[in-house]
Coordinates of C-alpha atoms (C1' of nucleotides) in Angstrom, one line a residue:
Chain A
X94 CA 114.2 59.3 82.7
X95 CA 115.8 61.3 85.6
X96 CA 113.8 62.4 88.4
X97 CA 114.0 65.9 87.6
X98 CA 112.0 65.2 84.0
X99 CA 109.2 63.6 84.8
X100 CA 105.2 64.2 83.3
X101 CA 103.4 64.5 86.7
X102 CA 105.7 67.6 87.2
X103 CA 102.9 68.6 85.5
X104 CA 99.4 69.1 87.8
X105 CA 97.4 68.2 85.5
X106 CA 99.1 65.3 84.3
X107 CA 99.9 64.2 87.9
X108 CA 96.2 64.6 88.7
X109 CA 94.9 61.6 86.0
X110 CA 94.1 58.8 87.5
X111 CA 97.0 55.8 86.7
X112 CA 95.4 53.7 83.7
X113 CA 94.7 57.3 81.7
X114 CA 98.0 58.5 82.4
X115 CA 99.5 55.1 81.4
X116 CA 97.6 55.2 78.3
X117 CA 98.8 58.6 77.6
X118 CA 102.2 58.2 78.7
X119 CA 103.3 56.8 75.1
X120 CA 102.1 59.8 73.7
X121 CA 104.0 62.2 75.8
X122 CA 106.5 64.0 74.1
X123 CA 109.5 65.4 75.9
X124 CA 110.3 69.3 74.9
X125 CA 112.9 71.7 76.3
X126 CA 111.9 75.3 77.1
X127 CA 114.5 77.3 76.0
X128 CA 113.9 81.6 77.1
X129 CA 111.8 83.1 74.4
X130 CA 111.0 79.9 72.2
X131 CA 107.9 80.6 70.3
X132 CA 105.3 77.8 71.3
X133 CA 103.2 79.0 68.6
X134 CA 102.6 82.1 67.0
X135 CA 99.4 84.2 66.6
X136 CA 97.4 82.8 64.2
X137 CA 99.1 79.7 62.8
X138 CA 97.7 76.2 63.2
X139 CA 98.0 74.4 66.6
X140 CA 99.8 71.3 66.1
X141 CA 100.1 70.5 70.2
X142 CA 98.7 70.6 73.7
X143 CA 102.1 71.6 75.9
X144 CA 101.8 70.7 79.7
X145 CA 105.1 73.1 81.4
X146 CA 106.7 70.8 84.0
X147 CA 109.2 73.8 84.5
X148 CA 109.4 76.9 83.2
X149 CA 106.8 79.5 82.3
X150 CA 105.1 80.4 79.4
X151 CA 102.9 83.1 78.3
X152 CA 100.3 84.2 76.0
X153 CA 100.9 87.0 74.5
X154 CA 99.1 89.3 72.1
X155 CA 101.3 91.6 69.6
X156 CA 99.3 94.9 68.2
X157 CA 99.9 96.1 64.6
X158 CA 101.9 98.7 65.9
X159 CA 104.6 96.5 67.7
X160 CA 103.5 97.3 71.2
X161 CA 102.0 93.9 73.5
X162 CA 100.4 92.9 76.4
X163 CA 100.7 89.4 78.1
X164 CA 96.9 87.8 78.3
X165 CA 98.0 84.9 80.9
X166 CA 101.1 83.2 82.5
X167 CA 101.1 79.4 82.4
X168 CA 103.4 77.0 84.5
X169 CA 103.0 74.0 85.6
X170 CA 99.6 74.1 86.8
X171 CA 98.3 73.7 83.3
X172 CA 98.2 73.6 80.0
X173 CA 99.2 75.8 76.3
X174 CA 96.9 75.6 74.0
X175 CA 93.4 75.2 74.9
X176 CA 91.6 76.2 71.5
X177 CA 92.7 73.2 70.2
X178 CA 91.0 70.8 72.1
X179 CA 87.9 73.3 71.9
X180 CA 87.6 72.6 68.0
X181 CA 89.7 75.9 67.2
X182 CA 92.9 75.2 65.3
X183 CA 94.9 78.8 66.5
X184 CA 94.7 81.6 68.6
X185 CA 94.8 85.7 68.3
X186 CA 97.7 85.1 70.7
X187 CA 100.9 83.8 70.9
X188 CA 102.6 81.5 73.5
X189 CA 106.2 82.5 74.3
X190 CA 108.6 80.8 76.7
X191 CA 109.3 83.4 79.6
X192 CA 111.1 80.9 81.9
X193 CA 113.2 78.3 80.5
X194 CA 112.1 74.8 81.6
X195 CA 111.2 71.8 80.1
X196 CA 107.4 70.4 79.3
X197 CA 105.5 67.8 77.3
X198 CA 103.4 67.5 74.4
X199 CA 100.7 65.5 72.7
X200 CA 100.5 65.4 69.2
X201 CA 96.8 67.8 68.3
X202 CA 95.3 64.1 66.5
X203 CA 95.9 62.8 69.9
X204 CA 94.7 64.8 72.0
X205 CA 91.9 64.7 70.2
X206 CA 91.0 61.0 70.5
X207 CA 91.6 61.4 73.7
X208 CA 89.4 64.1 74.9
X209 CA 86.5 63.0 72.4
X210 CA 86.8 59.8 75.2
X211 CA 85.0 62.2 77.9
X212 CA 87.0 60.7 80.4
X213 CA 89.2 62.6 83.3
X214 CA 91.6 64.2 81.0
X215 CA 88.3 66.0 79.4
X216 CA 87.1 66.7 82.8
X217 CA 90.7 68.1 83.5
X218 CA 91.5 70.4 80.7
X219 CA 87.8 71.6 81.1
X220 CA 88.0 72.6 84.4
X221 CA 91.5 74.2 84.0
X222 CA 89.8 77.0 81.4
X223 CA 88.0 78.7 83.5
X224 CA 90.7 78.9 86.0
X225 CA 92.7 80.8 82.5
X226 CA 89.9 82.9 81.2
X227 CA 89.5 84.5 85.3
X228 CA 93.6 84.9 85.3
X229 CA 92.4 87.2 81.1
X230 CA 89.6 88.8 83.0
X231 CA 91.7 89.7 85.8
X232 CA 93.8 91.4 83.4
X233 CA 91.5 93.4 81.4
X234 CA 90.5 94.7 85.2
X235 CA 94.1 95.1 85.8
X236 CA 95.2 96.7 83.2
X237 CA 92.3 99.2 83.3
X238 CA 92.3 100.4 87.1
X239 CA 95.5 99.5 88.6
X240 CA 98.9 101.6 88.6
X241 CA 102.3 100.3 87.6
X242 CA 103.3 99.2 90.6
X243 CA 100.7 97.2 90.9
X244 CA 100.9 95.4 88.2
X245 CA 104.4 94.7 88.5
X246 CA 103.7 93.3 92.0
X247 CA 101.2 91.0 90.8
X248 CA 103.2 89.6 88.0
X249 CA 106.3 88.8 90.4
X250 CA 104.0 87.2 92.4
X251 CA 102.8 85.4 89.3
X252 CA 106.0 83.9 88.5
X253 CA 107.3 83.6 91.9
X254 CA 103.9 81.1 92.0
X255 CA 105.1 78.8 89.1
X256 CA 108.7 78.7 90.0
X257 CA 110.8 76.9 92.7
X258 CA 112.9 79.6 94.0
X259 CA 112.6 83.5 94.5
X260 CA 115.0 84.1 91.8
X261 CA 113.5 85.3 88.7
X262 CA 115.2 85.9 85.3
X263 CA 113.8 88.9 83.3
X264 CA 115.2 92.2 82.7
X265 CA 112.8 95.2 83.1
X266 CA 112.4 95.6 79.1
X267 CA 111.0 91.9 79.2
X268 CA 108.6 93.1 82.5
X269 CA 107.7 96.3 80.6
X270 CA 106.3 93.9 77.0
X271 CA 104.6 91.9 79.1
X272 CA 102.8 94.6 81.3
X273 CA 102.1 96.6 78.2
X274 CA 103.9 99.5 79.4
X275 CA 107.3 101.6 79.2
X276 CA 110.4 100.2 80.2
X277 CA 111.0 103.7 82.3
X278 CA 107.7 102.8 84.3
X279 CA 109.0 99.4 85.2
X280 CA 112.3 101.1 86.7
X281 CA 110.4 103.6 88.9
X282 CA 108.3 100.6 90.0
X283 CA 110.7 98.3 91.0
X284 CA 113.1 100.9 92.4
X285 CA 110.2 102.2 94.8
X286 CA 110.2 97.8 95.6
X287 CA 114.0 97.7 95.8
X288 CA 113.8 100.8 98.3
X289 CA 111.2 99.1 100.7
X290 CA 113.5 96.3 100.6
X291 CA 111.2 94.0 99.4
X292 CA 113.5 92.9 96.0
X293 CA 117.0 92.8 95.1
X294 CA 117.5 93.7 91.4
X295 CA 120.3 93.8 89.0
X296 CA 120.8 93.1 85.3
X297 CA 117.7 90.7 84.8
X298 CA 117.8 88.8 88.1
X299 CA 115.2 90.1 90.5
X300 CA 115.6 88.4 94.4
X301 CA 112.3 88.4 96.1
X302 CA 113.5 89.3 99.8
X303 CA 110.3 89.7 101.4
X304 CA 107.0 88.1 100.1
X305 CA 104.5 88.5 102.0
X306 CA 104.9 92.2 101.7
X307 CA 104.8 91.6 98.0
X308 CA 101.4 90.3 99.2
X309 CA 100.6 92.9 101.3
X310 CA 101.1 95.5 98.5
X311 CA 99.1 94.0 95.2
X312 CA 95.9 94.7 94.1
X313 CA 93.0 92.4 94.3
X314 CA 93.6 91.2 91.0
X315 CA 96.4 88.6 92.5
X316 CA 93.8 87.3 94.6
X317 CA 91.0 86.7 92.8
X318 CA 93.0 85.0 90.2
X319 CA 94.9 82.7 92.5
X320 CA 91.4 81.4 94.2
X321 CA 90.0 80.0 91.1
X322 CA 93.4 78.2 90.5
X323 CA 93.2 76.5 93.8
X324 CA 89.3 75.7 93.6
X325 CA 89.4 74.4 90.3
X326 CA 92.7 72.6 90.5
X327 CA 92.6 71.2 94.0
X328 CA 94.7 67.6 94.4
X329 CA 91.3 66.1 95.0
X330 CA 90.0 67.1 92.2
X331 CA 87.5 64.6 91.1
X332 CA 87.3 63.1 88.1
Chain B
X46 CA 54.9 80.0 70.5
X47 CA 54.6 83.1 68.3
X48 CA 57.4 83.6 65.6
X49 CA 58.9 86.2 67.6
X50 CA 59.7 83.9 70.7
X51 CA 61.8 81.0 69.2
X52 CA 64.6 79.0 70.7
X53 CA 66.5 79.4 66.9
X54 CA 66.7 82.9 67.3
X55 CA 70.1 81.6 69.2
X56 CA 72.5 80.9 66.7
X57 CA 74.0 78.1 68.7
X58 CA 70.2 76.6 69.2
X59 CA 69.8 76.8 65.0
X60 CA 73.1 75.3 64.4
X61 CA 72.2 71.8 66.3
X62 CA 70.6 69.4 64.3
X63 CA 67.2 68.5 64.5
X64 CA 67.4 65.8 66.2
X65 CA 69.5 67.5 69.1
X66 CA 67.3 70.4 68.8
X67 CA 64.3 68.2 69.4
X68 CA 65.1 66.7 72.6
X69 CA 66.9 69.7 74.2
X70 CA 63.5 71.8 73.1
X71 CA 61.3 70.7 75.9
X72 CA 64.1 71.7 78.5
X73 CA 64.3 75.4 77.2
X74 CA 62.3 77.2 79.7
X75 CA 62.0 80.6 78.1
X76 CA 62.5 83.6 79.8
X77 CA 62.4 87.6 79.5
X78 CA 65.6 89.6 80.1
X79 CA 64.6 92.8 81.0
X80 CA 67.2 95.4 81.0
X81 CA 69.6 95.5 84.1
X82 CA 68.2 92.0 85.2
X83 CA 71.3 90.2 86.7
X84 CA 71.4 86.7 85.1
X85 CA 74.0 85.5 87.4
X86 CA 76.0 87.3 90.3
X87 CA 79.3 87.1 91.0
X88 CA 80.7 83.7 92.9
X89 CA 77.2 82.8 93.3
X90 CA 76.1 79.2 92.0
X91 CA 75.2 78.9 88.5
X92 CA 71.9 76.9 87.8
X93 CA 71.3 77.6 84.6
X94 CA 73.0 78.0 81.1
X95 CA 71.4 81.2 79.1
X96 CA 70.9 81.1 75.4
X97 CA 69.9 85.1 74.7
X98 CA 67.6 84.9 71.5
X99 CA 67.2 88.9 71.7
X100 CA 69.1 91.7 73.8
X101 CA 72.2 91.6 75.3
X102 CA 74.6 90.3 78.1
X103 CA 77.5 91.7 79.6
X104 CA 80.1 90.2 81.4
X105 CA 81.2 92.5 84.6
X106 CA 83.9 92.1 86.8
X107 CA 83.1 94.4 89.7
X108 CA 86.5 95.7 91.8
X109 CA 85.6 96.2 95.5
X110 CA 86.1 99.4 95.5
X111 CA 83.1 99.8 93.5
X112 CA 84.6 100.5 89.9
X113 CA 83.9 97.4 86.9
X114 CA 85.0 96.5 83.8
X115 CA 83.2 94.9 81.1
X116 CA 85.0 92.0 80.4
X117 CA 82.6 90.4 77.3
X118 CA 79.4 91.1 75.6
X119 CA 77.1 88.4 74.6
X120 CA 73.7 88.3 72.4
X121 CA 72.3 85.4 70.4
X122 CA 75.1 84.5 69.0
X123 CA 76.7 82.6 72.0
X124 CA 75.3 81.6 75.6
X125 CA 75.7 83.3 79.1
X126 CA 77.6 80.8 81.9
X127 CA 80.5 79.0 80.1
X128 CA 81.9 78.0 83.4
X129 CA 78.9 75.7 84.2
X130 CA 79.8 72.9 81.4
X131 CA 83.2 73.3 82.1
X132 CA 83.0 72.0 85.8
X133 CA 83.1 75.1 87.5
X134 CA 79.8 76.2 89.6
X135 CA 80.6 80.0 89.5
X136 CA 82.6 82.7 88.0
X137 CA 84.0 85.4 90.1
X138 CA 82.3 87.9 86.9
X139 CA 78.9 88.9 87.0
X140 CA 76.5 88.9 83.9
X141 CA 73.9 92.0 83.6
X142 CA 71.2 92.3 80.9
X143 CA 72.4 95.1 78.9
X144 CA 69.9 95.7 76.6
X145 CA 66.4 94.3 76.7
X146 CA 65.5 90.9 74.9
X147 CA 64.4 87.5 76.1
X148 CA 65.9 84.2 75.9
X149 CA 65.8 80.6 77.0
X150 CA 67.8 78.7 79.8
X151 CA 68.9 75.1 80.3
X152 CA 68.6 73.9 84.1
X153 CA 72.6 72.8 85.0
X154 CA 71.9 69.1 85.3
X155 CA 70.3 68.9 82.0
X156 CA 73.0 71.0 80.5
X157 CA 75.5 68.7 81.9
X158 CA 73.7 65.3 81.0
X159 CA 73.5 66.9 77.5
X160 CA 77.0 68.0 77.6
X161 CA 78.6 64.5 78.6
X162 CA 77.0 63.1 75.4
X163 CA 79.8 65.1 73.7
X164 CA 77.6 65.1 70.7
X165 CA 77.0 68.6 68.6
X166 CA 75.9 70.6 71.5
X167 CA 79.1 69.5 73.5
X168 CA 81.2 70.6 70.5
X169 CA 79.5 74.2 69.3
X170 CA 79.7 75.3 73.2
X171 CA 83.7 74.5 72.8
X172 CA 83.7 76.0 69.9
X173 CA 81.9 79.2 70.7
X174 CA 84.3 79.4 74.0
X175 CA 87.5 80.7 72.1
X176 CA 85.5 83.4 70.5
X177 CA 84.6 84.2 73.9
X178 CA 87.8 84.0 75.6
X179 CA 89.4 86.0 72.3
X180 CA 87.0 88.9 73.0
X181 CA 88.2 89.3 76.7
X182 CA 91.8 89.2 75.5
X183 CA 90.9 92.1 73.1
X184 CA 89.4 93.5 76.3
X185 CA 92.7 93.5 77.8
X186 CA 94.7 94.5 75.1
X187 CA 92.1 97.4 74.3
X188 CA 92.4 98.5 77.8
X189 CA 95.9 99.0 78.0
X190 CA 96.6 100.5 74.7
X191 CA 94.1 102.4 73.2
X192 CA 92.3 105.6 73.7
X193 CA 88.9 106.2 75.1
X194 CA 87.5 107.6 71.7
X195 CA 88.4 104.3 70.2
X196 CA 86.9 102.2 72.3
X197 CA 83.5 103.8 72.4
X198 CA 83.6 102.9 69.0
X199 CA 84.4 99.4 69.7
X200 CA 81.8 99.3 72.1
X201 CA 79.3 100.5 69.6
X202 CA 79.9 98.1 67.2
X203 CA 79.9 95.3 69.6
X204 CA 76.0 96.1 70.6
X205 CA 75.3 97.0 67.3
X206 CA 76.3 93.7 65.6
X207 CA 73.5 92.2 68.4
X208 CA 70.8 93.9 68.4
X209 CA 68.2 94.3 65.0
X210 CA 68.0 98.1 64.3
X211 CA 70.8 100.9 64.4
X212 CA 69.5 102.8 67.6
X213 CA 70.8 101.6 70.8
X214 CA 69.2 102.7 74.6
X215 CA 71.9 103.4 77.1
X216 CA 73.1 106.5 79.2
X217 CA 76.6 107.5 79.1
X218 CA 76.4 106.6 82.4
X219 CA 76.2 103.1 81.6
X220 CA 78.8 102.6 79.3
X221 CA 81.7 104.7 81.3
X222 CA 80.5 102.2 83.8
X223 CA 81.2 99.1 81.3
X224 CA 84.0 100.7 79.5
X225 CA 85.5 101.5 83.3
X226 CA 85.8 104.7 82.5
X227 CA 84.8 108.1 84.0
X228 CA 81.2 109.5 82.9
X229 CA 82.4 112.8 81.4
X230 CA 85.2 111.1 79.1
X231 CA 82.2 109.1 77.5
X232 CA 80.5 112.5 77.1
X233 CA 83.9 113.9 75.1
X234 CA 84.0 111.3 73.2
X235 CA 80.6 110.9 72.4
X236 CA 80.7 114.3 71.6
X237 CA 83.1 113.9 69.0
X238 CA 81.5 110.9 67.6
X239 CA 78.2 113.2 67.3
X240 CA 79.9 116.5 65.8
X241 CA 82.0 114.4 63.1
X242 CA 78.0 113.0 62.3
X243 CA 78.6 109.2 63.0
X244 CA 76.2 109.3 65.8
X245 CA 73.0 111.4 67.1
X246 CA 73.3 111.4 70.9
X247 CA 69.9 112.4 72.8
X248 CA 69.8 111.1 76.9
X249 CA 70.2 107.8 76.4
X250 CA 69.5 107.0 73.2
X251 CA 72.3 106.3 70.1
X252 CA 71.1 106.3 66.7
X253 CA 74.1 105.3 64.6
X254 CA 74.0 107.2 61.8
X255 CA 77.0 106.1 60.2
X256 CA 78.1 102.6 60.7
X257 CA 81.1 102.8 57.8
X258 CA 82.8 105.8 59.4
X259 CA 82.2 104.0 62.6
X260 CA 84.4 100.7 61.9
X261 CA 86.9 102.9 59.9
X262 CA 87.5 104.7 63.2
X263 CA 87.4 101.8 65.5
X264 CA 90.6 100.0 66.7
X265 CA 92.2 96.7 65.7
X266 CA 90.5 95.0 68.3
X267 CA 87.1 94.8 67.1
X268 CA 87.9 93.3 63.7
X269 CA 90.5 90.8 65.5
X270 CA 87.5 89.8 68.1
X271 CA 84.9 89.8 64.3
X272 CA 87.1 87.2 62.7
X273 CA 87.4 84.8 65.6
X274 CA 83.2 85.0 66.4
X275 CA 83.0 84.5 62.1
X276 CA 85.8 81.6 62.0
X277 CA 84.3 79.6 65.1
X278 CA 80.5 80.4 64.1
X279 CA 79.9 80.2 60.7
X280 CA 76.4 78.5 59.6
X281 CA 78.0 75.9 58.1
X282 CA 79.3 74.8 61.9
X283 CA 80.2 70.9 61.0
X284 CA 79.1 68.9 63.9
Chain C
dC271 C1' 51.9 123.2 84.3
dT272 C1' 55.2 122.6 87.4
dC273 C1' 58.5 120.3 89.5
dC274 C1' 61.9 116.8 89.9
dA275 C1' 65.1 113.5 88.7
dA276 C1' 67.9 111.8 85.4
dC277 C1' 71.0 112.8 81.9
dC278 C1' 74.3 115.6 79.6
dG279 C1' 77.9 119.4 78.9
dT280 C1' 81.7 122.1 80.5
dA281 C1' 85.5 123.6 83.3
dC282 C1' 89.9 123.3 85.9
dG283 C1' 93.6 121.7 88.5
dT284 C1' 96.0 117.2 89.3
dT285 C1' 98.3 113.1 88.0
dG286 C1' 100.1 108.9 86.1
dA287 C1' 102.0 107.3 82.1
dC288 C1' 104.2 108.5 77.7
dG289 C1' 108.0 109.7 74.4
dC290 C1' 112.5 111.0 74.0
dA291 C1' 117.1 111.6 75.2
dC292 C1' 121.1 110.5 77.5
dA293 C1' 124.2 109.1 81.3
dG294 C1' 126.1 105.5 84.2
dA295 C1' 127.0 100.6 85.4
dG296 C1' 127.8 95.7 85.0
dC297 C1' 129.4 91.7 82.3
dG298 C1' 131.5 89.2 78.7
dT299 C1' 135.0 89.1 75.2
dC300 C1' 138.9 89.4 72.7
Chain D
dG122 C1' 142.2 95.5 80.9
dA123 C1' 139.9 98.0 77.4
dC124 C1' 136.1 97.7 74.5
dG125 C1' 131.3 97.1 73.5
dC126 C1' 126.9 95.6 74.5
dT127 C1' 123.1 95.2 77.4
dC128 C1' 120.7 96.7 81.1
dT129 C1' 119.3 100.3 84.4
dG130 C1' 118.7 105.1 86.2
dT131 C1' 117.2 109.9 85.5
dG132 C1' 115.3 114.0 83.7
dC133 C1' 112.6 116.5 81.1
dG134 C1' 108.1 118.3 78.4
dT135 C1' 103.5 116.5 76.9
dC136 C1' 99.1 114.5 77.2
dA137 C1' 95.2 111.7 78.2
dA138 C1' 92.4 110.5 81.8
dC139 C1' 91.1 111.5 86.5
dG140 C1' 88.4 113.8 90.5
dT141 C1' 85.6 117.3 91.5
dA142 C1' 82.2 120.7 91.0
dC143 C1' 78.5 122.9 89.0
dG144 C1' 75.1 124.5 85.3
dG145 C1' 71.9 123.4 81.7
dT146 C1' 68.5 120.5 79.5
dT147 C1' 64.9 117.2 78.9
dG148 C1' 61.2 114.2 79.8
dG149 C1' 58.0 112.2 82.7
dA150 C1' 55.1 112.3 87.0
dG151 C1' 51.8 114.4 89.7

DNA sequence: CTCCAACCGTACGTTGACGCACAGAGCGTC
DNA sequence: GACGCTCTGTGCGTCAACGTACGGTTGGAG
């Protein structure tokens, strides 16, 4: 296996201690992330637990009408697919592939066994939740208070996070479904960022020049968000 | 213990089985929730886990500049501070009493002892924690998308569904706060709501008059966030 | 009974986002 | 090297929600 596919790419993978991730290791199936591969759709049955080594997926939820908003963004700092080892068997949402990138997964019976064993890998994926459901609240606050360019700040910064260069791939359409909002909005946003020269934009490849003014110019929301990932997924984390 | 003040009133508490219920009962201090009482603040340390028997919970996210969100509502049907059996010691949300009731709390290390038997308590917490999470995705998506009318309505619903009778206590005041809206869009709506004769409206107290017209009005959300409580919580919960 | 505070209703200008429509601009392809 | 598709920019009119300001009503306290 080359260096540049390997499990503890994954954090939470790379933070078991060696005789779980041995035992687990068998178990881990390799997957490629193609752009815009469903992971699974709303509603149907879970079948695995992903853990993204690259790429980025997210959780989407699609209206009745067509229109969407993304819930959460997930790299490789964690995990798709929580309900399942909660008991549910599917999600409202749907998981879509937003950066291509490769991951593994474990097969739902086994995950199962595995967390029923209350060791570290339960301690993980439990303390990784919360660390998702503040990144859902923070979007419900988003979405409510904060103005497009806002949001769009916060959700480069969101990718730029789980990726290892400060090139990202999406065209404005894709920005606009995500953020829940028209794809006219997203184009006055990122012009206004283009013009303070803080990204370079054409065709679906946005350069971020100049980060920490990105920084500078989000809402809280990034913030808060980003301080429960690092508190509840330090590299100490104890298991 | 009159028949008014028991631990069952929880639907989590009545789903354990005897002999669970037996030997977490001496633990469950009871307690009153008097309306605006704040269970838990935000980032503070949690110490307890909340099982509301009567009255309701909201989940807050306050913004620093003042304005909030509601992010979840919470009555008997589920427990207040998730976070604390998942590893993490706080929540950067905030949890008000909402509408008068009492209910019983479990100190953290008994919780947790009780948790890491991964027994039936371990698994109806998981299980209620989807639910949870699938009601602040509906938050989110509800924020974005859908019109203040609508989401009065949704917010009606959700109290009413928790509490016994069909008249709810709280100002407008209140729920512009929760909905994190203004106060005088509540009033338009509200207004509406009243002259079409699916509410009576008198300073601070709702009497629904007409809960059908109610949930034919209401958004998608509601029903999506129904189905997942009635999926994950049924009373024949399998543990 | 009177007063006060809390609660509710209304009004008006402003604004951010929407829906729609269309014009340019880059990139691949044949 | 011209065509066509996708992606981006722009320009409207419309509208829901906002901020602000003030008047009216109600219920309880003294």
């Amino acid at each position: 296996m080359p260096a540049s596919h390997n499990p503890k790419q994954n954090q939470l993978l790379a933070a078991l201690p060696a005789a779980d991730y041995e035992r687990l290791l068998p178990h881990l199936e390799p997957v490629t992330l193609p752009l815009g591969l469903v992971v699974f759709e709303s509603g149907s049955k879970l079948r695995h637990l992903y853990f993204p080594a690259s790429g980025i997926v997210s959780l989407l939820y699609a209206m009745e009408d067509g229109a969407s908003t993304e819930i959460a963004v997930i790299g490789n700092e964690g995990v798709v697919g929580i309900a399942l080892f909660m008991g549910g068997e599917s999600t409202p949402s749907r998981a879509v592939v937003q950066s291509a990138g490769h991951g593994y997964r474990l097969k739902a019976a086994v995950l199962k066994t595995e967390f029923e064993l209350g060791g570290p890998l339960q301690h993980l994926l439990l303390r990784y939740t919360p660390a998702l459901i503040a990144q859902m609240t923070q979007t419900a606050v988003c979405n409510r208070h904060h103005a497009v360019d806002q949001q769009l700040c916060r959700r480069l910064l969101l990718s730029l996070d789980r990726l290892p260069s400060n090139k990202l791939t999406m065209t404005q359409e894709l920005i606009a479904n995500m953020l829940g909002v028209r794809r006219e909005g997203v184009t006055e946003a990122a012009g206004n960022l283009q013009e303070a020269g803080l990204i370079r934009y054409s065709r679906g490849h946005i350069t971020v020049l100049d980060r920490p003014k990105l920084e500078a110019q989000v809402c809280e929301c990034y913030a808060v968000v980003k301080r429960e990932m690092d508190r509840l997924l330090p590299d100490k984390t104890a298991c």
